[in-house]
PDB file of C-alpha atoms in Angstrom:
ATOM      1  CA  MET H   1       0.000   0.000   0.000  1.00 57.00           C
ATOM      2  CA  GLU H   2       1.284   3.458  -0.942  1.00 67.00           C
ATOM      3  CA  GLY H   3       4.334   1.728  -2.453  1.00 75.00           C
ATOM      4  CA  ALA H   4       5.500   0.361   0.905  1.00 84.00           C
ATOM      5  CA  GLU H   5       5.987  -3.194   2.111  1.00 90.00           C
ATOM      6  CA  LEU H   6       4.160  -3.746   5.390  1.00 92.00           C
ATOM      7  CA  VAL H   7       5.252  -6.389   7.894  1.00 95.00           C
ATOM      8  CA  TYR H   8       3.226  -7.140  11.013  1.00 95.00           C
ATOM      9  CA  PHE H   9       5.231  -8.143  14.067  1.00 94.00           C
ATOM     10  CA  SER H  10       5.399  -7.857  17.862  1.00 93.00           C
ATOM     11  CA  PRO H  11       8.521  -7.556  20.059  1.00 93.00           C
ATOM     12  CA  LYS H  12       8.695 -11.329  20.571  1.00 94.00           C
ATOM     13  CA  MET H  13       9.074 -11.778  16.797  1.00 95.00           C
ATOM     14  CA  VAL H  14      12.271  -9.703  16.675  1.00 96.00           C
ATOM     15  CA  ASP H  15      15.648 -11.480  16.386  1.00 95.00           C
ATOM     16  CA  LEU H  16      18.150  -8.799  17.341  1.00 94.00           C
ATOM     17  CA  THR H  17      21.096 -11.191  17.108  1.00 95.00           C
ATOM     18  CA  ASN H  18      20.513 -11.816  13.414  1.00 96.00           C
ATOM     19  CA  GLN H  19      18.843  -8.448  12.820  1.00 96.00           C
ATOM     20  CA  VAL H  20      15.711  -9.989  11.317  1.00 96.00           C
ATOM     21  CA  ILE H  21      11.982 -10.170  12.007  1.00 96.00           C
ATOM     22  CA  ASN H  22       9.835 -13.296  11.993  1.00 96.00           C
ATOM     23  CA  GLY H  23       6.599 -11.572  11.041  1.00 95.00           C
ATOM     24  CA  TYR H  24       3.627 -11.671   8.702  1.00 97.00           C
ATOM     25  CA  MET H  25       2.931 -10.066   5.335  1.00 95.00           C
ATOM     26  CA  TYR H  26      -0.487  -9.828   3.702  1.00 92.00           C
ATOM     27  CA  LYS H  27      -0.282 -11.502   0.295  1.00 91.00           C
ATOM     28  CA  ASN H  28      -3.047 -12.637  -2.017  1.00 89.00           C
ATOM     29  CA  GLY H  29      -5.759 -12.180   0.581  1.00 92.00           C
ATOM     30  CA  THR H  30      -4.033 -14.001   3.431  1.00 95.00           C
ATOM     31  CA  TRP H  31      -1.356 -13.436   6.080  1.00 96.00           C
ATOM     32  CA  GLU H  32       1.868 -15.321   5.328  1.00 96.00           C
ATOM     33  CA  LYS H  33       4.804 -15.935   7.659  1.00 96.00           C
ATOM     34  CA  VAL H  34       7.998 -14.220   6.524  1.00 96.00           C
ATOM     35  CA  ILE H  35      11.551 -13.651   7.704  1.00 97.00           C
ATOM     36  CA  THR H  36      12.707 -10.203   6.717  1.00 96.00           C
ATOM     37  CA  ASN H  37      15.323  -7.583   7.569  1.00 95.00           C
ATOM     38  CA  LEU H  38      14.619  -4.933  10.198  1.00 95.00           C
ATOM     39  CA  PRO H  39      12.318  -2.242   8.718  1.00 94.00           C
ATOM     40  CA  ASP H  40      13.195   1.327   7.787  1.00 94.00           C
ATOM     41  CA  VAL H  41      10.557   2.648  10.175  1.00 95.00           C
ATOM     42  CA  ILE H  42       8.189   1.164  12.757  1.00 95.00           C
ATOM     43  CA  ILE H  43       4.516   2.114  13.147  1.00 94.00           C
ATOM     44  CA  ASN H  44       4.140   1.228  16.823  1.00 92.00           C
ATOM     45  CA  ALA H  45       0.440   0.652  17.370  1.00 85.00           C
ATOM     46  CA  GLY H  46       0.735  -0.458  20.997  1.00 80.00           C
ATOM     47  CA  SER H  47       2.906  -0.263  24.093  1.00 79.00           C
ATOM     48  CA  PRO H  48       4.547  -3.497  25.337  1.00 75.00           C
ATOM     49  CA  MET H  49       3.684  -4.521  28.892  1.00 77.00           C
ATOM     50  CA  LYS H  50       6.260  -7.253  29.507  1.00 82.00           C
ATOM     51  CA  LEU H  51       9.746  -6.216  30.654  1.00 85.00           C
ATOM     52  CA  ASN H  52      11.586  -8.317  28.073  1.00 87.00           C
ATOM     53  CA  HIS H  53       9.422  -6.828  25.308  1.00 88.00           C
ATOM     54  CA  ARG H  54      10.160  -3.306  26.526  1.00 88.00           C
ATOM     55  CA  LYS H  55      13.877  -4.101  26.346  1.00 92.00           C
ATOM     56  CA  VAL H  56      13.490  -5.146  22.705  1.00 92.00           C
ATOM     57  CA  VAL H  57      11.648  -1.916  21.904  1.00 92.00           C
ATOM     58  CA  LYS H  58      14.328   0.145  23.648  1.00 92.00           C
ATOM     59  CA  LYS H  59      17.043  -1.467  21.500  1.00 94.00           C
ATOM     60  CA  LEU H  60      15.022  -1.044  18.311  1.00 94.00           C
ATOM     61  CA  LYS H  61      14.527   2.660  19.041  1.00 93.00           C
ATOM     62  CA  LYS H  62      18.308   3.117  18.957  1.00 93.00           C
ATOM     63  CA  GLN H  63      18.369   1.800  15.384  1.00 93.00           C
ATOM     64  CA  ILE H  64      15.032   2.630  13.806  1.00 94.00           C
ATOM     65  CA  PRO H  65      12.632   5.616  13.949  1.00 94.00           C
ATOM     66  CA  PHE H  66       9.240   4.949  15.580  1.00 94.00           C
ATOM     67  CA  THR H  67       6.205   6.905  14.415  1.00 95.00           C
ATOM     68  CA  THR H  68       4.372   7.226  17.748  1.00 94.00           C
ATOM     69  CA  HIS H  69       5.550   8.627  21.081  1.00 94.00           C
ATOM     70  CA  SER H  70       3.673   9.079  24.339  1.00 93.00           C
ATOM     71  CA  ILE H  71       2.634  12.586  25.364  1.00 95.00           C
ATOM     72  CA  GLY H  72       1.901  11.444  28.926  1.00 92.00           C
ATOM     73  CA  ASN H  73      -1.319  11.427  30.910  1.00 91.00           C
ATOM     74  CA  LYS H  74      -3.981  14.115  31.297  1.00 92.00           C
ATOM     75  CA  LEU H  75      -2.098  16.013  33.992  1.00 93.00           C
ATOM     76  CA  THR H  76       1.217  15.851  32.114  1.00 94.00           C
ATOM     77  CA  VAL H  77      -0.334  17.397  29.010  1.00 96.00           C
ATOM     78  CA  TYR H  78      -2.140  20.041  31.088  1.00 96.00           C
ATOM     79  CA  ARG H  79       1.042  21.073  32.924  1.00 96.00           C
ATOM     80  CA  ARG H  80       3.094  21.162  29.746  1.00 97.00           C
ATOM     81  CA  LEU H  81       0.612  23.446  28.009  1.00 98.00           C
ATOM     82  CA  LEU H  82       0.204  25.582  31.123  1.00 98.00           C
ATOM     83  CA  ARG H  83       3.970  26.153  31.376  1.00 98.00           C
ATOM     84  CA  ASP H  84       4.142  27.115  27.710  1.00 98.00           C
ATOM     85  CA  GLY H  85       1.246  29.539  28.092  1.00 97.00           C
ATOM     86  CA  THR H  86       0.066  29.677  24.475  1.00 98.00           C
ATOM     87  CA  PHE H  87      -3.208  27.895  25.249  1.00 98.00           C
ATOM     88  CA  LYS H  88      -3.552  28.814  28.923  1.00 97.00           C
ATOM     89  CA  ASP H  89      -6.947  30.485  28.358  1.00 98.00           C
ATOM     90  CA  ASN H  90      -8.320  27.245  26.885  1.00 98.00           C
ATOM     91  CA  LEU H  91      -7.141  24.996  29.713  1.00 98.00           C
ATOM     92  CA  ILE H  92      -9.476  23.846  32.480  1.00 98.00           C
ATOM     93  CA  PRO H  93      -7.812  24.378  35.896  1.00 97.00           C
ATOM     94  CA  SER H  94      -6.754  20.885  36.987  1.00 97.00           C
ATOM     95  CA  HIS H  95      -5.293  19.656  40.259  1.00 96.00           C
ATOM     96  CA  LEU H  96      -3.801  16.304  41.253  1.00 96.00           C
ATOM     97  CA  ILE H  97      -5.719  15.125  44.307  1.00 96.00           C
ATOM     98  CA  LYS H  98      -3.515  14.413  47.304  1.00 95.00           C
ATOM     99  CA  ASN H  99      -6.330  14.289  49.850  1.00 94.00           C
ATOM    100  CA  THR H 100     -10.088  14.850  50.136  1.00 95.00           C
ATOM    101  CA  ASN H 101      -9.632  18.522  51.043  1.00 96.00           C
ATOM    102  CA  ASP H 102      -8.466  19.191  47.486  1.00 96.00           C
ATOM    103  CA  VAL H 103     -11.851  18.122  46.128  1.00 97.00           C
ATOM    104  CA  PHE H 104     -13.857  20.067  48.704  1.00 97.00           C
ATOM    105  CA  THR H 105     -11.757  23.176  48.012  1.00 97.00           C
ATOM    106  CA  TYR H 106     -12.674  22.970  44.326  1.00 97.00           C
ATOM    107  CA  LEU H 107     -16.326  22.305  45.167  1.00 97.00           C
ATOM    108  CA  ASP H 108     -16.442  25.367  47.440  1.00 95.00           C
ATOM    109  CA  LYS H 109     -14.838  27.464  44.710  1.00 97.00           C
ATOM    110  CA  TYR H 110     -16.682  26.208  41.617  1.00 96.00           C
ATOM    111  CA  GLY H 111     -19.803  24.418  42.883  1.00 96.00           C
ATOM    112  CA  LYS H 112     -19.647  21.802  40.111  1.00 96.00           C
ATOM    113  CA  VAL H 113     -16.532  19.732  39.374  1.00 97.00           C
ATOM    114  CA  ILE H 114     -15.285  16.707  37.466  1.00 96.00           C
ATOM    115  CA  PHE H 115     -13.349  14.014  39.332  1.00 94.00           C
ATOM    116  CA  LYS H 116     -11.470  11.635  37.013  1.00 94.00           C
ATOM    117  CA  PRO H 117      -8.395   9.369  36.794  1.00 93.00           C
ATOM    118  CA  THR H 118      -5.226  10.964  35.416  1.00 91.00           C
ATOM    119  CA  ASN H 119      -4.615   7.843  33.314  1.00 88.00           C
ATOM    120  CA  GLY H 120      -8.250   7.196  32.429  1.00 77.00           C
ATOM    121  CA  HIS H 121      -9.480   6.406  28.940  1.00 75.00           C
ATOM    122  CA  GLN H 122     -12.738   5.939  27.043  1.00 70.00           C
ATOM    123  CA  GLY H 123     -14.591   8.101  29.577  1.00 72.00           C
ATOM    124  CA  LYS H 124     -14.363   5.481  32.319  1.00 77.00           C
ATOM    125  CA  ASN H 125     -14.596   6.416  36.020  1.00 83.00           C
ATOM    126  CA  ILE H 126     -15.442  10.058  35.323  1.00 90.00           C
ATOM    127  CA  VAL H 127     -17.529  11.443  38.179  1.00 93.00           C
ATOM    128  CA  TYR H 128     -19.588  14.630  38.246  1.00 95.00           C
ATOM    129  CA  LEU H 129     -19.812  16.277  41.676  1.00 97.00           C
ATOM    130  CA  GLU H 130     -22.068  19.153  42.652  1.00 96.00           C
ATOM    131  CA  LYS H 131     -22.477  20.876  45.987  1.00 95.00           C
ATOM    132  CA  VAL H 132     -26.117  21.696  46.748  1.00 95.00           C
ATOM    133  CA  ASN H 133     -26.517  23.372  50.146  1.00 91.00           C
ATOM    134  CA  ASN H 134     -25.082  20.827  52.592  1.00 89.00           C
ATOM    135  CA  GLU H 135     -25.468  17.860  50.257  1.00 94.00           C
ATOM    136  CA  TYR H 136     -23.344  16.529  47.423  1.00 96.00           C
ATOM    137  CA  HIS H 137     -24.772  15.212  44.172  1.00 96.00           C
ATOM    138  CA  VAL H 138     -22.588  12.451  42.760  1.00 95.00           C
ATOM    139  CA  LYS H 139     -23.165  11.290  39.187  1.00 92.00           C
ATOM    140  CA  VAL H 140     -21.441   8.371  37.466  1.00 88.00           C
ATOM    141  CA  HIS H 141     -22.738   8.152  33.870  1.00 80.00           C
ATOM    142  CA  THR H 142     -26.505   8.529  34.386  1.00 79.00           C
ATOM    143  CA  ASN H 143     -26.639   7.282  37.975  1.00 87.00           C
ATOM    144  CA  MET H 144     -27.141  10.086  40.496  1.00 91.00           C
ATOM    145  CA  GLU H 145     -26.714   9.672  44.246  1.00 94.00           C
ATOM    146  CA  ILE H 146     -26.895  12.202  47.065  1.00 96.00           C
ATOM    147  CA  PHE H 147     -24.046  11.981  49.580  1.00 96.00           C
ATOM    148  CA  THR H 148     -23.313  13.612  52.899  1.00 95.00           C
ATOM    149  CA  LYS H 149     -19.856  15.104  53.309  1.00 96.00           C
ATOM    150  CA  ALA H 150     -18.770  12.012  55.225  1.00 96.00           C
ATOM    151  CA  GLN H 151     -20.016   9.704  52.465  1.00 96.00           C
ATOM    152  CA  LEU H 152     -18.299  11.734  49.756  1.00 96.00           C
ATOM    153  CA  THR H 153     -15.087  11.770  51.800  1.00 96.00           C
ATOM    154  CA  SER H 154     -15.185   7.979  51.996  1.00 96.00           C
ATOM    155  CA  PHE H 155     -15.897   7.709  48.236  1.00 94.00           C
ATOM    156  CA  ILE H 156     -12.946   9.965  47.353  1.00 95.00           C
ATOM    157  CA  GLU H 157     -10.550   8.219  49.751  1.00 96.00           C
ATOM    158  CA  LYS H 158     -11.417   4.828  48.308  1.00 94.00           C
ATOM    159  CA  SER H 159     -10.941   6.091  44.733  1.00 93.00           C
ATOM    160  CA  ILE H 160      -7.568   7.806  45.239  1.00 92.00           C
ATOM    161  CA  LYS H 161      -6.165   4.747  47.000  1.00 92.00           C
ATOM    162  CA  GLN H 162      -6.643   2.772  43.786  1.00 91.00           C
ATOM    163  CA  GLU H 163      -5.175   5.278  41.308  1.00 93.00           C
ATOM    164  CA  ASN H 164      -4.321   8.941  40.806  1.00 94.00           C
ATOM    165  CA  TYR H 165      -7.247  11.313  40.251  1.00 95.00           C
ATOM    166  CA  LEU H 166      -7.501  14.958  39.284  1.00 96.00           C
ATOM    167  CA  VAL H 167     -10.230  17.488  39.945  1.00 97.00           C
ATOM    168  CA  GLN H 168     -11.325  20.329  37.673  1.00 97.00           C
ATOM    169  CA  PRO H 169     -14.304  22.678  37.381  1.00 98.00           C
ATOM    170  CA  PHE H 170     -17.190  21.379  35.288  1.00 97.00           C
ATOM    171  CA  ILE H 171     -17.452  23.061  31.893  1.00 96.00           C
ATOM    172  CA  LYS H 172     -20.969  23.231  30.490  1.00 96.00           C
ATOM    173  CA  SER H 173     -20.772  22.147  26.861  1.00 96.00           C
ATOM    174  CA  THR H 174     -24.328  21.162  25.946  1.00 96.00           C
ATOM    175  CA  THR H 175     -26.618  20.985  22.941  1.00 96.00           C
ATOM    176  CA  LYS H 176     -29.880  22.913  22.650  1.00 96.00           C
ATOM    177  CA  ALA H 177     -31.582  19.780  23.978  1.00 96.00           C
ATOM    178  CA  GLY H 178     -29.357  19.831  27.067  1.00 95.00           C
ATOM    179  CA  LEU H 179     -27.121  16.891  26.128  1.00 95.00           C
ATOM    180  CA  ALA H 180     -23.416  17.111  26.983  1.00 94.00           C
ATOM    181  CA  PHE H 181     -21.142  17.080  23.929  1.00 96.00           C
ATOM    182  CA  ASP H 182     -17.578  17.546  22.822  1.00 96.00           C
ATOM    183  CA  PHE H 183     -15.666  17.546  19.543  1.00 97.00           C
ATOM    184  CA  ARG H 184     -12.927  15.080  18.636  1.00 96.00           C
ATOM    185  CA  ILE H 185     -10.411  16.784  16.356  1.00 97.00           C
ATOM    186  CA  HIS H 186      -8.307  14.001  14.851  1.00 96.00           C
ATOM    187  CA  THR H 187      -5.003  15.289  13.469  1.00 97.00           C
ATOM    188  CA  GLN H 188      -2.198  13.447  11.687  1.00 97.00           C
ATOM    189  CA  LYS H 189       1.048  14.177   9.891  1.00 97.00           C
ATOM    190  CA  ASP H 190       1.060  13.607   6.159  1.00 95.00           C
ATOM    191  CA  GLY H 191       3.727  12.450   3.702  1.00 95.00           C
ATOM    192  CA  GLU H 192       5.528  15.778   4.052  1.00 96.00           C
ATOM    193  CA  GLY H 193       5.581  15.701   7.835  1.00 96.00           C
ATOM    194  CA  LYS H 194       2.932  18.439   8.057  1.00 97.00           C
ATOM    195  CA  TRP H 195      -0.086  18.393  10.372  1.00 98.00           C
ATOM    196  CA  VAL H 196      -3.437  17.884   8.662  1.00 97.00           C
ATOM    197  CA  ILE H 197      -7.011  17.416   9.850  1.00 96.00           C
ATOM    198  CA  CYS H 198      -8.109  13.818   9.418  1.00 93.00           C
ATOM    199  CA  ALA H 199     -11.573  14.237  10.915  1.00 92.00           C
ATOM    200  CA  ILE H 200     -13.687  16.378  13.196  1.00 95.00           C
ATOM    201  CA  TYR H 201     -16.829  14.894  14.671  1.00 94.00           C
ATOM    202  CA  PRO H 202     -19.115  15.600  17.614  1.00 96.00           C
ATOM    203  CA  ARG H 203     -19.630  13.132  20.449  1.00 95.00           C
ATOM    204  CA  ILE H 204     -22.922  13.497  22.268  1.00 95.00           C
ATOM    205  CA  ALA H 205     -23.663  12.001  25.684  1.00 92.00           C
ATOM    206  CA  LYS H 206     -26.825  10.067  26.327  1.00 90.00           C
ATOM    207  CA  LYS H 207     -29.459  11.873  28.353  1.00 90.00           C
ATOM    208  CA  GLY H 208     -28.457  12.419  31.978  1.00 86.00           C
ATOM    209  CA  SER H 209     -24.748  11.733  31.445  1.00 87.00           C
ATOM    210  CA  VAL H 210     -21.842  14.196  31.361  1.00 88.00           C
ATOM    211  CA  VAL H 211     -19.591  11.737  29.459  1.00 86.00           C
ATOM    212  CA  ALA H 212     -19.742  12.092  25.676  1.00 82.00           C
ATOM    213  CA  ASN H 213     -17.188   9.370  24.909  1.00 78.00           C
ATOM    214  CA  ILE H 214     -18.664   6.866  22.445  1.00 78.00           C
ATOM    215  CA  ASN H 215     -17.219   3.919  24.391  1.00 74.00           C
ATOM    216  CA  SER H 216     -19.173   5.101  27.434  1.00 70.00           C
ATOM    217  CA  GLY H 217     -22.560   5.279  25.747  1.00 75.00           C
ATOM    218  CA  GLY H 218     -22.196   8.457  23.712  1.00 79.00           C
ATOM    219  CA  PHE H 219     -23.024   8.699  20.003  1.00 87.00           C
ATOM    220  CA  THR H 220     -21.922  10.703  17.010  1.00 90.00           C
ATOM    221  CA  CYS H 221     -23.173  12.135  13.720  1.00 90.00           C
ATOM    222  CA  THR H 222     -21.669  14.093  10.850  1.00 91.00           C
ATOM    223  CA  LEU H 223     -20.081  17.401  11.758  1.00 94.00           C
ATOM    224  CA  ASP H 224     -22.125  19.410   9.257  1.00 94.00           C
ATOM    225  CA  SER H 225     -25.495  18.108  10.438  1.00 95.00           C
ATOM    226  CA  PHE H 226     -24.547  18.743  14.080  1.00 95.00           C
ATOM    227  CA  LEU H 227     -23.312  22.273  13.368  1.00 96.00           C
ATOM    228  CA  ARG H 228     -26.405  23.143  11.319  1.00 96.00           C
ATOM    229  CA  THR H 229     -28.620  22.085  14.217  1.00 96.00           C
ATOM    230  CA  GLU H 230     -26.635  23.684  17.025  1.00 96.00           C
ATOM    231  CA  PHE H 231     -24.972  26.724  15.432  1.00 94.00           C
ATOM    232  CA  GLU H 232     -27.226  27.453  12.434  1.00 87.00           C
ATOM    233  CA  GLU H 233     -25.727  30.348  10.435  1.00 89.00           C
ATOM    234  CA  LYS H 234     -22.342  29.976  12.183  1.00 94.00           C
ATOM    235  CA  VAL H 235     -21.566  26.548  10.674  1.00 95.00           C
ATOM    236  CA  ASN H 236     -18.526  27.613   8.630  1.00 96.00           C
ATOM    237  CA  GLU H 237     -17.239  29.895  11.368  1.00 97.00           C
ATOM    238  CA  VAL H 238     -17.321  27.145  14.010  1.00 97.00           C
ATOM    239  CA  LYS H 239     -15.868  24.558  11.633  1.00 97.00           C
ATOM    240  CA  GLN H 240     -12.924  26.822  10.768  1.00 98.00           C
ATOM    241  CA  LYS H 241     -12.433  27.668  14.439  1.00 98.00           C
ATOM    242  CA  LEU H 242     -12.180  23.961  15.315  1.00 98.00           C
ATOM    243  CA  ARG H 243      -9.805  23.235  12.423  1.00 98.00           C
ATOM    244  CA  GLU H 244      -7.455  26.076  13.328  1.00 98.00           C
ATOM    245  CA  PHE H 245      -7.508  25.194  17.002  1.00 99.00           C
ATOM    246  CA  GLY H 246      -6.797  21.493  16.400  1.00 98.00           C
ATOM    247  CA  LEU H 247      -3.902  22.191  14.057  1.00 99.00           C
ATOM    248  CA  SER H 248      -2.402  24.901  16.284  1.00 99.00           C
ATOM    249  CA  LEU H 249      -2.568  22.739  19.409  1.00 99.00           C
ATOM    250  CA  SER H 250      -1.066  19.749  17.581  1.00 98.00           C
ATOM    251  CA  LYS H 251       1.819  21.857  16.286  1.00 98.00           C
ATOM    252  CA  LYS H 252       2.435  23.267  19.757  1.00 98.00           C
ATOM    253  CA  LEU H 253       2.473  19.842  21.444  1.00 98.00           C
ATOM    254  CA  ASP H 254       4.821  18.629  18.708  1.00 98.00           C
ATOM    255  CA  GLU H 255       7.182  21.547  19.383  1.00 98.00           C
ATOM    256  CA  LEU H 256       7.113  20.837  23.126  1.00 98.00           C
ATOM    257  CA  GLN H 257       7.734  17.111  22.562  1.00 97.00           C
ATOM    258  CA  ILE H 258      10.751  17.901  20.382  1.00 96.00           C
ATOM    259  CA  SER H 259      12.214  20.418  22.844  1.00 96.00           C
ATOM    260  CA  GLU H 260      11.690  18.199  25.910  1.00 95.00           C
ATOM    261  CA  TYR H 261      12.328  14.697  24.531  1.00 94.00           C
ATOM    262  CA  GLY H 262      13.733  15.062  21.033  1.00 94.00           C
ATOM    263  CA  GLU H 263      10.737  13.129  19.690  1.00 95.00           C
ATOM    264  CA  LEU H 264       8.253  13.846  16.902  1.00 96.00           C
ATOM    265  CA  LEU H 265       4.527  13.292  17.302  1.00 97.00           C
ATOM    266  CA  ASP H 266       2.527  11.732  14.473  1.00 97.00           C
ATOM    267  CA  GLU H 267      -1.148  11.688  15.414  1.00 97.00           C
ATOM    268  CA  LEU H 268      -3.396  13.217  18.082  1.00 97.00           C
ATOM    269  CA  GLY H 269      -7.007  13.128  19.187  1.00 96.00           C
ATOM    270  CA  VAL H 270      -7.827  16.573  20.569  1.00 98.00           C
ATOM    271  CA  ASP H 271     -11.050  16.550  22.592  1.00 96.00           C
ATOM    272  CA  VAL H 272     -12.597  19.961  23.160  1.00 98.00           C
ATOM    273  CA  GLY H 273     -15.802  21.358  24.554  1.00 97.00           C
ATOM    274  CA  MET H 274     -17.487  24.612  23.609  1.00 97.00           C
ATOM    275  CA  ASP H 275     -19.358  26.661  26.166  1.00 96.00           C
ATOM    276  CA  GLU H 276     -22.400  28.897  25.647  1.00 93.00           C
ATOM    277  CA  ASN H 277     -20.109  31.790  24.697  1.00 95.00           C
ATOM    278  CA  GLY H 278     -18.441  29.770  21.946  1.00 95.00           C
ATOM    279  CA  LYS H 279     -15.192  29.431  23.844  1.00 97.00           C
ATOM    280  CA  ILE H 280     -13.155  26.285  23.211  1.00 98.00           C
ATOM    281  CA  TRP H 281     -11.966  24.301  26.240  1.00 98.00           C
ATOM    282  CA  VAL H 282      -9.408  21.493  26.080  1.00 98.00           C
ATOM    283  CA  PHE H 283     -10.919  18.395  27.695  1.00 96.00           C
ATOM    284  CA  GLU H 284      -7.990  16.112  26.918  1.00 94.00           C
ATOM    285  CA  VAL H 285      -5.502  15.059  24.248  1.00 96.00           C
ATOM    286  CA  ASN H 286      -4.790  11.457  23.222  1.00 92.00           C
ATOM    287  CA  TYR H 287      -1.723  10.302  21.322  1.00 92.00           C
ATOM    288  CA  ARG H 288      -3.314   7.064  20.057  1.00 87.00           C
ATOM    289  CA  PRO H 289      -6.798   8.228  19.023  1.00 88.00           C
ATOM    290  CA  GLY H 290      -7.639   5.169  16.915  1.00 81.00           C
ATOM    291  CA  CYS H 291      -9.842   5.324  13.814  1.00 79.00           C
ATOM    292  CA  PRO H 292     -12.793   7.722  13.670  1.00 76.00           C
ATOM    293  CA  PRO H 293     -16.183   5.976  14.060  1.00 76.00           C
ATOM    294  CA  ILE H 294     -17.014   6.962  10.492  1.00 70.00           C
ATOM    295  CA  PHE H 295     -16.209   4.037   8.218  1.00 59.00           C
ATOM    296  CA  TYR H 296     -15.089   5.942   5.120  1.00 66.00           C
ATOM    297  CA  LEU H 297     -12.383   7.802   7.102  1.00 73.00           C
ATOM    298  CA  GLU H 298     -10.519   4.661   8.182  1.00 76.00           C
ATOM    299  CA  LEU H 299      -8.640   4.460   4.895  1.00 80.00           C
ATOM    300  CA  ASP H 300      -7.539   8.101   5.207  1.00 84.00           C
ATOM    301  CA  VAL H 301      -6.074   7.364   8.648  1.00 87.00           C
ATOM    302  CA  VAL H 302      -4.132   4.396   7.264  1.00 88.00           C
ATOM    303  CA  ARG H 303      -2.926   6.331   4.221  1.00 90.00           C
ATOM    304  CA  ASN H 304      -1.625   9.203   6.327  1.00 92.00           C
ATOM    305  CA  ALA H 305       0.086   6.795   8.741  1.00 92.00           C
ATOM    306  CA  ILE H 306       1.930   5.010   5.924  1.00 93.00           C
ATOM    307  CA  ARG H 307       2.822   8.224   4.098  1.00 94.00           C
ATOM    308  CA  TYR H 308       4.233   9.700   7.293  1.00 95.00           C
ATOM    309  CA  ALA H 309       6.191   6.484   7.978  1.00 94.00           C
ATOM    310  CA  LYS H 310       7.690   6.750   4.475  1.00 94.00           C
ATOM    311  CA  TYR H 311       8.549  10.385   5.177  1.00 94.00           C
ATOM    312  CA  LEU H 312      10.455   9.359   8.341  1.00 94.00           C
ATOM    313  CA  ALA H 313      12.254   6.588   6.456  1.00 91.00           C
ATOM    314  CA  GLN H 314      13.302   9.002   3.714  1.00 88.00           C
ATOM    315  CA  LYS H 315      14.404  11.566   6.284  1.00 83.00           C
ATOM    316  CA  ARG H 316      16.535   8.902   7.986  1.00 74.00           C
ATOM    317  CA  ARG H 317      18.261   8.021   4.703  1.00 69.00           C
ATOM    318  CA  ILE H 318      19.088  11.676   4.031  1.00 58.00           C
ATOM    319  CA  VAL H 319      20.569  12.091   7.534  1.00 48.00           C
TER     320      VAL H 319
END
């Protein structure tokens, strides 16, 4: 595809002694076992969990460029952008929870907050908290419970013992019908190493939920139909605003990754909300966003990935 030979392999299929790979190539409609030389570039679609596999990856990285590099968790990305300052007005104040007082401080200040894992994904374990007089409304997906301060304290303590959580003020990003929504801006680098928009699509939460992630019960539709319904005559204006924001943020994170780690980014999923004033808020950024849930865009994602891999390979040969 795209004039490149593709070999599928995992770390356990790498023979570093003989500098070959025991992998698979797709030929004539089937996957065939092959033994081939180490590739010019590696599209690393996953992160190895086993120690011996991580050692293989570490050695490969010394010889071969990888397309994908981690940008860290939610708090890492937030702090990096905050230090830089370019997008500080679009960042939601976020705080790593060390004890229950941190959450109650935010609740006293903002009234409504989001409580979520720093390493969370797919909208899991996101909790909406609201202080109402002397009670606390606690919502997980569509399930609402009313807690006393003691009950909420116990809930928070139990959660932060299991993993790291952050707290941030709740940003109201809702449709005319009152459903929570966000936009996924999927960016990639092309065959010239330039950032391009692969897709922009809305994600709408089911009724009663604050989580718009599709894996947590949310749904999507085409961008144009959503914008026509929600923004009417401002369709083109909002679309351009989202495009420019996604590209600018991707370029900035790429610059920061290069300056801090000497690594290039290849693909990002920028999740943003938009409040009633039309202001864009960064909800989170993912470095492995996967394929958009719109079938005809999958091929574009693959094409860009291969073209960018070829660009890195060519760049390596020139160097």
